[in-house]
CSV table of C-alpha atoms in Angstrom, one decimal:
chain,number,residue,atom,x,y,z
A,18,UNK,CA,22.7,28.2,-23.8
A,19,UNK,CA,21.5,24.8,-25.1
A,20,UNK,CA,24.7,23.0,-23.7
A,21,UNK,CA,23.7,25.1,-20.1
A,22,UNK,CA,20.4,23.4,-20.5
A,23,UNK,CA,22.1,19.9,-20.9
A,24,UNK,CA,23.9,20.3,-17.9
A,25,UNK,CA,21.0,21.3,-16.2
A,26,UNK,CA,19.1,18.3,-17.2
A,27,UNK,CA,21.7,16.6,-15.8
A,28,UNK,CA,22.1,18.0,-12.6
A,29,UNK,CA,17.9,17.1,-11.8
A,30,UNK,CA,18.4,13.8,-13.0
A,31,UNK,CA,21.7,13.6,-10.5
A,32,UNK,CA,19.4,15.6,-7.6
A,33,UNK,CA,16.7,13.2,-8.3
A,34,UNK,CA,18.6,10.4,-7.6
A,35,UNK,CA,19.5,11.7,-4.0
A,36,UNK,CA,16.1,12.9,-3.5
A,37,UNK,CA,15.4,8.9,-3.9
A,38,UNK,CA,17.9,7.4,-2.1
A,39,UNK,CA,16.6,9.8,1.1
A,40,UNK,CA,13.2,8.5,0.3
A,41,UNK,CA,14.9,4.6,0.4
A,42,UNK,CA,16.3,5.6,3.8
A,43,UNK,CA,12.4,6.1,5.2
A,44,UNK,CA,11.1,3.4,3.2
A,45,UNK,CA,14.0,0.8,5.4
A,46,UNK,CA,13.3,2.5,8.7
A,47,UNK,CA,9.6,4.0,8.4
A,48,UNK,CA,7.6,2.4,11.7
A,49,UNK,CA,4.9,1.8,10.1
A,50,UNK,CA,3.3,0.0,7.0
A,51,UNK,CA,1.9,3.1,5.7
A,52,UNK,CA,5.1,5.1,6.2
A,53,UNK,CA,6.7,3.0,3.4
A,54,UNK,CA,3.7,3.0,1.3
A,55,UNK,CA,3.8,6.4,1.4
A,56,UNK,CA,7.6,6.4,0.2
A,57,UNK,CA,7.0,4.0,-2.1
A,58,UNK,CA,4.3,6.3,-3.8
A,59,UNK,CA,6.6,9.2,-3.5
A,60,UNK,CA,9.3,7.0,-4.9
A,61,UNK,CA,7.1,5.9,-8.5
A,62,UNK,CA,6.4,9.7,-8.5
A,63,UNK,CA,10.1,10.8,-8.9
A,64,UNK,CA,10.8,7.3,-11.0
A,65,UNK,CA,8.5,9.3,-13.3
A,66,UNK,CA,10.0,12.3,-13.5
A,67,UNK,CA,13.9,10.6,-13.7
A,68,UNK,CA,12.8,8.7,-16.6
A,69,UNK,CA,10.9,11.7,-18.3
A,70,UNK,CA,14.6,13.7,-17.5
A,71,UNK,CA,16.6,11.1,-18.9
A,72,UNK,CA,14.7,9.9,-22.1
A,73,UNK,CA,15.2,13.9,-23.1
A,74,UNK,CA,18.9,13.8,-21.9
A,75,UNK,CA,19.8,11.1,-24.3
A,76,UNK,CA,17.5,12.0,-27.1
A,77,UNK,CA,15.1,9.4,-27.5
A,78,UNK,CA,11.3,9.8,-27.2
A,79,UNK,CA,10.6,6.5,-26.3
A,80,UNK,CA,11.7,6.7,-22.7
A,81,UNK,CA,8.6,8.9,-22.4
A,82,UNK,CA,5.7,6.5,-23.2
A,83,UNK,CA,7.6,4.3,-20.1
A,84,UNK,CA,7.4,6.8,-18.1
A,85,UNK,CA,3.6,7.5,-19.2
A,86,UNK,CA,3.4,3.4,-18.3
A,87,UNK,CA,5.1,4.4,-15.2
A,88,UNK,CA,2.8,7.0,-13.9
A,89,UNK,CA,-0.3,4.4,-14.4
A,90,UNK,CA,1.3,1.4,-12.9
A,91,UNK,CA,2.5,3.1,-9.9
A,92,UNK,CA,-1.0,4.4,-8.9
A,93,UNK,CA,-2.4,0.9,-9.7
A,94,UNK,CA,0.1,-0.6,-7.4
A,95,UNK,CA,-0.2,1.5,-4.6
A,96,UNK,CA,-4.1,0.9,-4.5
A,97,UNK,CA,-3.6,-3.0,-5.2
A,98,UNK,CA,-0.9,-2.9,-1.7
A,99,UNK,CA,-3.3,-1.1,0.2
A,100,UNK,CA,-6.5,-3.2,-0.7
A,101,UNK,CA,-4.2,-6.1,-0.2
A,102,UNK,CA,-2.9,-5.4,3.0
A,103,UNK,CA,-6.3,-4.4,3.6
A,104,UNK,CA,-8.7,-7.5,2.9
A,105,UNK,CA,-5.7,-10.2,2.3
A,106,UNK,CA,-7.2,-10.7,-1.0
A,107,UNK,CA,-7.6,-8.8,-4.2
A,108,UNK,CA,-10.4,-10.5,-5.9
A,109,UNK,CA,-12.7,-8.6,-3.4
A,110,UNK,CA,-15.5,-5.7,-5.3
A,111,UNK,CA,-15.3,-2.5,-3.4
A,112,UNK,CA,-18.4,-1.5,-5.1
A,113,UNK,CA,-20.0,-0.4,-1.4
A,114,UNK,CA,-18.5,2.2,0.6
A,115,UNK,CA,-15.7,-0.1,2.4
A,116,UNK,CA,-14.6,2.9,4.8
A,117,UNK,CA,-18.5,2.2,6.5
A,118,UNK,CA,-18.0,-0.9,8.0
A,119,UNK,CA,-15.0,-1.1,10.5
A,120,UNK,CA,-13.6,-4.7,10.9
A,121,UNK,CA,-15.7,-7.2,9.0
A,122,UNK,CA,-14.3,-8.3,5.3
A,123,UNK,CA,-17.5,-7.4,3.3
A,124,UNK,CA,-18.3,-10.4,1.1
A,125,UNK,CA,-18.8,-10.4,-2.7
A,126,UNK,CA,-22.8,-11.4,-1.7
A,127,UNK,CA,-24.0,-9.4,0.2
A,128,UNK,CA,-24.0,-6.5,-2.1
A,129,UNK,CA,-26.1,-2.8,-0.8
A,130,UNK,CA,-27.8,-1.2,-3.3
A,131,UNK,CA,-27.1,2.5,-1.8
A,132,UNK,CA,-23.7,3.4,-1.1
A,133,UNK,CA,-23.2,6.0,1.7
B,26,UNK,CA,17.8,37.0,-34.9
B,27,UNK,CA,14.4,37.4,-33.3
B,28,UNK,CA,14.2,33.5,-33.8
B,29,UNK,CA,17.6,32.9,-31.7
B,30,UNK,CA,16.4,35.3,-29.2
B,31,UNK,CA,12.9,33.3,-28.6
B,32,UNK,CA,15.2,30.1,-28.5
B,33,UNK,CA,17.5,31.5,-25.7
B,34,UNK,CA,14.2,32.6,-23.6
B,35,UNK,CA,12.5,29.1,-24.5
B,36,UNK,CA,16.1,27.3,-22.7
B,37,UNK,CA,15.9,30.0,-19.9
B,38,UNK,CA,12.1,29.3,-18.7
B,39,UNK,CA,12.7,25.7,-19.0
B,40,UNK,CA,16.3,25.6,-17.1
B,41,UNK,CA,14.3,28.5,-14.3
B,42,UNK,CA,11.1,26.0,-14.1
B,43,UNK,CA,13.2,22.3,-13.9
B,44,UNK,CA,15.8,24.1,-11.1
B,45,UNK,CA,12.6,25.4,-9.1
B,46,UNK,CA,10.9,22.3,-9.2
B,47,UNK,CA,14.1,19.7,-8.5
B,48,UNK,CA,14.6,21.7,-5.4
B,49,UNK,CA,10.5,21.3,-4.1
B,50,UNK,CA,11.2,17.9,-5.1
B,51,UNK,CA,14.1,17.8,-2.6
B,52,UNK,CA,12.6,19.8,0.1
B,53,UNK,CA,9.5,17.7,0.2
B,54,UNK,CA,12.2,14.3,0.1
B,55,UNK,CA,13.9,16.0,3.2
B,56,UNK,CA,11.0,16.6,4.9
B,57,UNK,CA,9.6,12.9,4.3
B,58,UNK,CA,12.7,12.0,6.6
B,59,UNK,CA,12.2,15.1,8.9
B,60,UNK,CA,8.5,14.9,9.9
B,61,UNK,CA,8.0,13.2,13.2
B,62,UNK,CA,4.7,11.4,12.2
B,63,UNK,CA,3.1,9.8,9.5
B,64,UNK,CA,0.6,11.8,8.7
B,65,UNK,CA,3.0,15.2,9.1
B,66,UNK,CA,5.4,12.8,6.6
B,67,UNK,CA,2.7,12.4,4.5
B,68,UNK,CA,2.1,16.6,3.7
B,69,UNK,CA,5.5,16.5,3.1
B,70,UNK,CA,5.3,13.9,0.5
B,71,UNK,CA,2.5,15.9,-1.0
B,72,UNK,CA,4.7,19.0,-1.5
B,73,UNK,CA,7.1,16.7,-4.4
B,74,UNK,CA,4.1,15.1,-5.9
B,75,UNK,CA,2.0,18.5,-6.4
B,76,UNK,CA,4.1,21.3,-7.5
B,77,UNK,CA,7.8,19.7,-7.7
B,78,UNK,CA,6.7,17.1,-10.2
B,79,UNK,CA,4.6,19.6,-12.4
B,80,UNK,CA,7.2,22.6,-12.2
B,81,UNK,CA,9.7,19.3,-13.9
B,82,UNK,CA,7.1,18.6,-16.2
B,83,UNK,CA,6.3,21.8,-17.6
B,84,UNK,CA,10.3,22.1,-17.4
B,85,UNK,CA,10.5,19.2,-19.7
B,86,UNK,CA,7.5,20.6,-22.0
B,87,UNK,CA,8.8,24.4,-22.8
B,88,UNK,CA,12.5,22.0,-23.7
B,89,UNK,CA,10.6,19.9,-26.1
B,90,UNK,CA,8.7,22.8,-27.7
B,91,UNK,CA,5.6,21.7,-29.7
B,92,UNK,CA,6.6,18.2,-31.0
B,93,UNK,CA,4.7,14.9,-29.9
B,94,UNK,CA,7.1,14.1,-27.0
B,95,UNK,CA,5.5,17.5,-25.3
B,96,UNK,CA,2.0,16.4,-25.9
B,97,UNK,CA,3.1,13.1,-24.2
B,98,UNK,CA,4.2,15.3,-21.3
B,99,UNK,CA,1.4,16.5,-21.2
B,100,UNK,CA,-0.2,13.2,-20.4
B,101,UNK,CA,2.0,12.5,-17.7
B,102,UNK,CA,1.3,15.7,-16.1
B,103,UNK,CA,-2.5,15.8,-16.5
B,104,UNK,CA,-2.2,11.6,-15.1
B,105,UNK,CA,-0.2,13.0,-11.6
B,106,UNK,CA,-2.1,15.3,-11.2
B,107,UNK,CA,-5.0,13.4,-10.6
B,108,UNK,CA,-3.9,10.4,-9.3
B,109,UNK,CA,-1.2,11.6,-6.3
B,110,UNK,CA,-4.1,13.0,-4.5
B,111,UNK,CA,-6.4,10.0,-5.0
B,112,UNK,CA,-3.2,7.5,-3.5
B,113,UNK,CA,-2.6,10.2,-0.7
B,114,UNK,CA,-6.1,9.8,0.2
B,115,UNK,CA,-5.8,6.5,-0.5
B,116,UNK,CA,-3.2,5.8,2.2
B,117,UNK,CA,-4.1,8.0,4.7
B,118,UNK,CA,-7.5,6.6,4.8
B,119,UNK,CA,-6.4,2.9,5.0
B,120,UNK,CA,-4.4,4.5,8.2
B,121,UNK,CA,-6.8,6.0,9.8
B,122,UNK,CA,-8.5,3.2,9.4
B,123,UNK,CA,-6.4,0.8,10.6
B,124,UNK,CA,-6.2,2.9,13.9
B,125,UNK,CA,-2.8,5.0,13.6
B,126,UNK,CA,-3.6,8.2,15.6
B,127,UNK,CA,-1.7,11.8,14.6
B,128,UNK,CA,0.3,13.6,17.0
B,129,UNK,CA,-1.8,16.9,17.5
B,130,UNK,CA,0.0,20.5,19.0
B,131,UNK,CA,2.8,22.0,18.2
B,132,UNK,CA,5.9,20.4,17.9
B,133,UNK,CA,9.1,21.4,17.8
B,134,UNK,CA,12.5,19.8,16.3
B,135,UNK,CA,14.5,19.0,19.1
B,136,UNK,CA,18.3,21.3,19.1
B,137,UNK,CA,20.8,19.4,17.7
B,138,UNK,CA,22.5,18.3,20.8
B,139,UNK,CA,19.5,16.8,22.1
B,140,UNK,CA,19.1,14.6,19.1
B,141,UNK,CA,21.9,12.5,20.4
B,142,UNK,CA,21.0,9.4,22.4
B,143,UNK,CA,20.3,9.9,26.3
B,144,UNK,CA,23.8,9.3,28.2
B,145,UNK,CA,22.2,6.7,30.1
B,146,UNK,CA,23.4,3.5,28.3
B,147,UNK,CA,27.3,5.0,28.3
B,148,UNK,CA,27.0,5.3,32.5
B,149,UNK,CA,26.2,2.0,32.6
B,150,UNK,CA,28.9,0.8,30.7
B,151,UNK,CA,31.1,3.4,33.2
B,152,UNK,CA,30.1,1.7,35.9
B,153,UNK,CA,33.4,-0.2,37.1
B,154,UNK,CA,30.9,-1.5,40.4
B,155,UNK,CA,30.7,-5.5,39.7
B,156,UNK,CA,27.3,-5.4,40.9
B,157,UNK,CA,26.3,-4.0,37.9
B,158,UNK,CA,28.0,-6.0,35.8
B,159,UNK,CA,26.6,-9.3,38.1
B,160,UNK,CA,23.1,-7.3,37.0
B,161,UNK,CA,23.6,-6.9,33.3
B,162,UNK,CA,24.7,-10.8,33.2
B,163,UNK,CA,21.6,-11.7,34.5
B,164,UNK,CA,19.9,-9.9,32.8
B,165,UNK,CA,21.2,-11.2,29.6
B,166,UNK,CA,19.5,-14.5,29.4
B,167,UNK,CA,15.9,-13.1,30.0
B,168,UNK,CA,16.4,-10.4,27.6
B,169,UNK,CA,17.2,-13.5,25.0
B,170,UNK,CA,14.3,-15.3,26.5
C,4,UNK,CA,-25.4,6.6,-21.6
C,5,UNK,CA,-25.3,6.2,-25.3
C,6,UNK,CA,-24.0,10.2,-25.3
C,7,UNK,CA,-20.9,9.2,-22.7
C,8,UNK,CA,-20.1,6.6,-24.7
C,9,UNK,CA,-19.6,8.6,-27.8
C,10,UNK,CA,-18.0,10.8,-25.4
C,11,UNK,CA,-15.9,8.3,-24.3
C,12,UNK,CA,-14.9,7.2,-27.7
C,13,UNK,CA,-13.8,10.1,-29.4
C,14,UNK,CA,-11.7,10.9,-26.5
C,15,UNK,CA,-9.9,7.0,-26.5
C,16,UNK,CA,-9.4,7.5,-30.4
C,17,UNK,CA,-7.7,11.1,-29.9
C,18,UNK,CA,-5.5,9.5,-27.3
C,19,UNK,CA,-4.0,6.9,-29.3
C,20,UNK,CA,-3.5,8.8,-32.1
C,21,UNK,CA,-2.0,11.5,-30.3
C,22,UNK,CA,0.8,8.6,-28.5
C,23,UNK,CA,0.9,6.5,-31.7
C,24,UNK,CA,1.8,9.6,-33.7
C,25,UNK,CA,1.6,7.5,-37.0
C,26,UNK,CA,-1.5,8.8,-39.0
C,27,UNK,CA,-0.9,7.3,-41.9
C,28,UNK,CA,-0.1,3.7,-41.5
C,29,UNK,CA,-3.6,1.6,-42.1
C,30,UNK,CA,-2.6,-1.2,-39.8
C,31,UNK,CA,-2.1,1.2,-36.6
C,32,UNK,CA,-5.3,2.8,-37.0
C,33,UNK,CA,-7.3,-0.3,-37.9
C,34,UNK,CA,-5.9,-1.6,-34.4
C,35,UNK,CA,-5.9,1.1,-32.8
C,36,UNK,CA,-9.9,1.4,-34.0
C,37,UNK,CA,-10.2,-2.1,-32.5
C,38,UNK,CA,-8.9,-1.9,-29.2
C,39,UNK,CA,-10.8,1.4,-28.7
C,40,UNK,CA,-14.2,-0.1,-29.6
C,41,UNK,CA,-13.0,-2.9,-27.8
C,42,UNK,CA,-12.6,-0.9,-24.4
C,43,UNK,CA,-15.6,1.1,-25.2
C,44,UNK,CA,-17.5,-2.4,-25.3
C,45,UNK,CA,-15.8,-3.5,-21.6
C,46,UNK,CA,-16.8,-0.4,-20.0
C,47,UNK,CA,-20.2,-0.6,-21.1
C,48,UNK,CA,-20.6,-4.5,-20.1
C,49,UNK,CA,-19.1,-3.9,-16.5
C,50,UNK,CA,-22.0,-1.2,-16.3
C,51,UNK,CA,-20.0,1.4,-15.0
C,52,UNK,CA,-20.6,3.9,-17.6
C,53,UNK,CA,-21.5,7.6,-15.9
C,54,UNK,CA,-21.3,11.3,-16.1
C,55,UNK,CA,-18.1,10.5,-14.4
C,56,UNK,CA,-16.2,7.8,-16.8
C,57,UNK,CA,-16.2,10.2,-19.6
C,58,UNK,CA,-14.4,12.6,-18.2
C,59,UNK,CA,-15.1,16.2,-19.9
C,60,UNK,CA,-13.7,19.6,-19.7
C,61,UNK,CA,-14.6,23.0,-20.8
C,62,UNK,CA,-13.4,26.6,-19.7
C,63,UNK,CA,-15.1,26.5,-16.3
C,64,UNK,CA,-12.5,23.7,-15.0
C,65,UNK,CA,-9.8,25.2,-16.7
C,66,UNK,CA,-10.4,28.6,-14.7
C,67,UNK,CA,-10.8,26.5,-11.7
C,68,UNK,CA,-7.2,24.6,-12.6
C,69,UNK,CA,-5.9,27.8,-13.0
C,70,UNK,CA,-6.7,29.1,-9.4
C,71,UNK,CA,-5.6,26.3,-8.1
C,72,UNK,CA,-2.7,26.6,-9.2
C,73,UNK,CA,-2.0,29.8,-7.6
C,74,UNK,CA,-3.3,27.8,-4.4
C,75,UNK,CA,-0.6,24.9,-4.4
C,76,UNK,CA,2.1,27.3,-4.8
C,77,UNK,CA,1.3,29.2,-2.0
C,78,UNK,CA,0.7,26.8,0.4
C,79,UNK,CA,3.9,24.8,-1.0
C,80,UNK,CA,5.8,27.9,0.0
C,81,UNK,CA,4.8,27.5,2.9
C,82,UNK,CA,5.0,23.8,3.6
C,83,UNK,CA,8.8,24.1,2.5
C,84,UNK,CA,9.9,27.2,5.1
C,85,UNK,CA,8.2,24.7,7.6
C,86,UNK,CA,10.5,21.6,6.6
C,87,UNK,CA,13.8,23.7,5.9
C,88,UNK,CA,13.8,25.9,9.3
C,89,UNK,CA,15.7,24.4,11.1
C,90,UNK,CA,13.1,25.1,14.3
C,91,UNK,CA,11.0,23.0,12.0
C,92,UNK,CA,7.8,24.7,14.2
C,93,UNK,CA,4.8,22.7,13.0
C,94,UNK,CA,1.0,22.4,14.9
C,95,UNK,CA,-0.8,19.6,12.9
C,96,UNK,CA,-4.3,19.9,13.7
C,97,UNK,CA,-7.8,18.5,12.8
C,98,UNK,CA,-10.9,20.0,11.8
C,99,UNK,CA,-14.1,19.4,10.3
C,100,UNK,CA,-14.8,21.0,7.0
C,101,UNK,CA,-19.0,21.3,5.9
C,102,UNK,CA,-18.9,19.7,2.2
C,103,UNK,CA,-22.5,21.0,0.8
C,104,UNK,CA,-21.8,19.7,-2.4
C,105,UNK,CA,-24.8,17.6,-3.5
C,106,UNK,CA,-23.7,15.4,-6.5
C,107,UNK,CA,-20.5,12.8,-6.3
C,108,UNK,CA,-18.2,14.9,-9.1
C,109,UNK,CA,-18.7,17.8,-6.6
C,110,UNK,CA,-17.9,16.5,-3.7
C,111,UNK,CA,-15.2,14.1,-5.4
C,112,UNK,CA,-13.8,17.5,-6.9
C,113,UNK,CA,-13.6,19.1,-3.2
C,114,UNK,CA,-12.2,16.7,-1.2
C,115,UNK,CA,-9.5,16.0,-4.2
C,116,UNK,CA,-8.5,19.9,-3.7
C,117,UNK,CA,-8.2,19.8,-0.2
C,118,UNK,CA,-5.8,17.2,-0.5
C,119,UNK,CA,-4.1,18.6,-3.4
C,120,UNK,CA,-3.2,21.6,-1.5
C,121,UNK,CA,0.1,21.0,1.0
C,122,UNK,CA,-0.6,21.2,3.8
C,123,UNK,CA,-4.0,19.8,4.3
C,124,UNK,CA,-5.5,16.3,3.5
C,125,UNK,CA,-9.2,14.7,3.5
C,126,UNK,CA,-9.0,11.8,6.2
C,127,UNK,CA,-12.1,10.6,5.7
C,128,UNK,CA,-15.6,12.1,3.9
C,129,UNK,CA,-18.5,11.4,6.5
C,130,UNK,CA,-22.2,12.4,5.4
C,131,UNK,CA,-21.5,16.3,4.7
C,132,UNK,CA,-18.4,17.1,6.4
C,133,UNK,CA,-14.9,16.4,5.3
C,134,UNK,CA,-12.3,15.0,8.5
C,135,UNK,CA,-9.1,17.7,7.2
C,136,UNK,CA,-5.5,17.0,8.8
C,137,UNK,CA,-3.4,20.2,8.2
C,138,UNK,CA,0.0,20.9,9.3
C,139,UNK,CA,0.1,24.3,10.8
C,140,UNK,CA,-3.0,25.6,12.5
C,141,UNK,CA,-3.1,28.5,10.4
C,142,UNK,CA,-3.9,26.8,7.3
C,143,UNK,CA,-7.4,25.7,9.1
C,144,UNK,CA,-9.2,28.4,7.6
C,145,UNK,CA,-13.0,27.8,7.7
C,146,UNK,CA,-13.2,30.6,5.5
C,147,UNK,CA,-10.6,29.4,3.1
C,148,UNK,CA,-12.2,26.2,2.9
C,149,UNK,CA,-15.8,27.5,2.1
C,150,UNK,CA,-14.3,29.8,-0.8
C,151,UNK,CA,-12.6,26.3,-2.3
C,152,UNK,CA,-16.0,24.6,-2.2
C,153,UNK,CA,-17.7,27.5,-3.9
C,154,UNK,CA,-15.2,27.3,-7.0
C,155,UNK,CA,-15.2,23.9,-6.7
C,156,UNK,CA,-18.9,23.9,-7.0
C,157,UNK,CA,-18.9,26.5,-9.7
C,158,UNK,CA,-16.5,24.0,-11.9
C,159,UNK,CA,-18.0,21.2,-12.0
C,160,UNK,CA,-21.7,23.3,-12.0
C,161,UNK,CA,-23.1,21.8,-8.7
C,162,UNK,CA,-25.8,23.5,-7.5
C,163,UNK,CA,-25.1,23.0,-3.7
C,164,UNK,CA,-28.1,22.3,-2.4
C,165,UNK,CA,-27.0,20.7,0.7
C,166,UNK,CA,-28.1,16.9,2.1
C,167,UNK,CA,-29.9,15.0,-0.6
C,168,UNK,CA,-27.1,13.4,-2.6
C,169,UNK,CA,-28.3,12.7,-6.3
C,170,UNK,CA,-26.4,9.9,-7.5
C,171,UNK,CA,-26.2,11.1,-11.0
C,172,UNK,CA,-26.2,8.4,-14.0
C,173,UNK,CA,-24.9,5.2,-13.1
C,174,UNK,CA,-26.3,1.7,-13.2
């Protein structure tokens, strides 16, 4: 039963791989930005889970805590594209509600007290 | 004997939980290519990152049994599960933002034989009549213009 | 303030001992006893200490994790027979959903589980109603929808009382 479980392991991490090489294909060809955003996300997500698979297929624990690093980073970076794409900077505070005002680049100064 | 037979259910649930949740992991990967907009694209991609990820997870937990590895899982699980919403939200705000509009009403996949290109292009290239061919050679240049 | 922080301590301290896994070792736990106090110390001077950066749980959320639960495998089901026929016979549609909720956690909570759901997403959160993009019409269920934001509610102990958004903690 054990060995069945081993092979099962394997197989995911095998189906995982496809199931990220379809999500590749719509990252090349998706029309938009946000399409491949979007499959980039869903990309980190099963990076996660393929690295989760394998550190338990070959036995060592430690391939966990990169996948734990993994699941951070990934949402981090998703955010830090979209704020990019966004303002064209990073270094700018979202403190106010940014989804208020429409096309003007809040600046750093001119800070409200009340958000929404 | 009774501690066998709780090992042989513990490999069972995990192997019945990782197969469910590779395949929603799958399905929702397929549908990311099927969907005909973004934001149909982007329910799709919810569908791996919601249940198909957690079913692996948990998988992954009931293998590792109580050990420090399973309470790492657990960390990763508890960390997806609140974060794949937030970057879904995330992105579909920044594209409604930005002015993308969703196709509303039903839609339906076209039949297999209509996915093919229109015939349109292979007529032309038919076409023996040197007119046409006068018409595609002028029309060359500007295209490249 | 001072009680988040505590809050927020003990929890940092239980999470690196529970990744470190080394309890004995004197030099990992003086560290690791550092860089918690250390973070603790950050968080405070960027002033963004609140109800909500100590994040806390007790048997209410875990019922509420538990339901919904049950929720994202049904809808999932769903979503999937939608993506695998090979018809594919989808009706995205927009609606507006009435978000009651009066503090941030609660309506944070809601909108979060309306996009954890398949099927439906939160666009955008205006003043009290939440822009929802769902895939087949049959999922826009105003009912559906108003039973979410009463468990939601009931989690996170909101008392619902409409407009007046109490910023809770904070600067």
């Amino acid at each position: 039963m054990t060995q069945m479980l081993y092979y099962i392991n394997i197989g995911t991490a095998f189906l995982l791989l496809i199931g990220m090489a379809l999500l590749l294909a719509r990252l090349l060809s998706g029309p938009t930005l946000y399409d491949r955003i979007l499959a980039v996300n869903s990309f980190g997500t099963k990076t996660v889970l393929f690295l989760a698979v394998f550190a338990l297929i070959i036995g060592r624990d430690d391939g966990v805590d990169i996948a734990i690093l993994y699941a951070l980073m990934n949402f981090i970076a998703t955010i830090a594209v979209l704020k990019f794409f966004r303002y064209s900077a990073l270094g700018i505070s979202l403190d106010d509600d940014f989804i208020e005002d429409e096309d003007t680049v809040p600046k750093a100064s001119e800070k409200k007290e009340t958000p929404i | 004997m009774s501690g066998e037979f709780f090992h042989t259910a513990q490999m069972f649930i995990a192997g019945v939980l990782m197969i469910g949740g590779v395949f929603f992991v799958l399905a929702g990967a397929i549908g990311v290519i099927r969907m005909p907009d973004f934001y149909t694209r982007m329910h799709a991609a919810g569908v791996t990152d919601t249940l198909g990820a957690e079913l692996i997870l948990l998988g992954l937990i009931v293998q590792a049994g109580f050990s420090q590895t399973s309470i790492k899982l657990v960390f990763i699980a508890f960390f997806l599960f609140l974060t794949s919403p937030t970057a879904t939200h995330a992105v579909v705000g920044a594209a409604w933002q930005s002015g993308l509009k969703p196709k509303l009403g039903k839609y339906k996949a076209p039949a297999p034989g209509e996915r093919k290109p229109k015939p349109k292009p292979k007529a032309k290239r038919k076409a023996p009549a040197k007119t046409a061919k006068k018409a595609q050679a002028a029309k060359k240049p500007k295209a490249k213009t | 303030m001072i009680r988040s922080a505590l809050i927020l301590l003990v929890l940092l301290g239980a999470y690196w001992l529970a990744l470190s896994g080394y309890l004995d070792n004197p030099v990992l736990l003086t560290v690791g006893a550092i860089s918690v106090v250390l973070v603790v110390a950050m968080v405070m001077r960027m002033e963004i200490m609140d109800t909500e950066t100590a994040p806390y749980f007790h048997g209410k959320s875990l019922g509420y994790f538990a339901w919904m639960f049950v929720q994202i495998t049904k809808s999932n089901v769903e979503v999937v027979k939608a993506i695998l026929s090979p018809d594919m016979e989808i009706s995205p549609t927009m609606t507006k959903v009435p978000m009651p909720h009066s503090t941030d956690i609660g309506r944070v909570t809601f909108a979060n589980s309306i996009t954890l759901t398949p099927g439906t997403v939160a666009i955008e959160m205006q003043d009290d109603t939440i822009l929802v993009h769902a895939l087949l019409t049959s999922m826009t269920d105003q009912k559906a929808f108003a039973e979410m934001g009463e468990r939601a509610a009931w989690a996170v102990s909101d008392p619902m009382s409409g407009n007046n958004i109490q910023h809770e903690g904070g600067k």
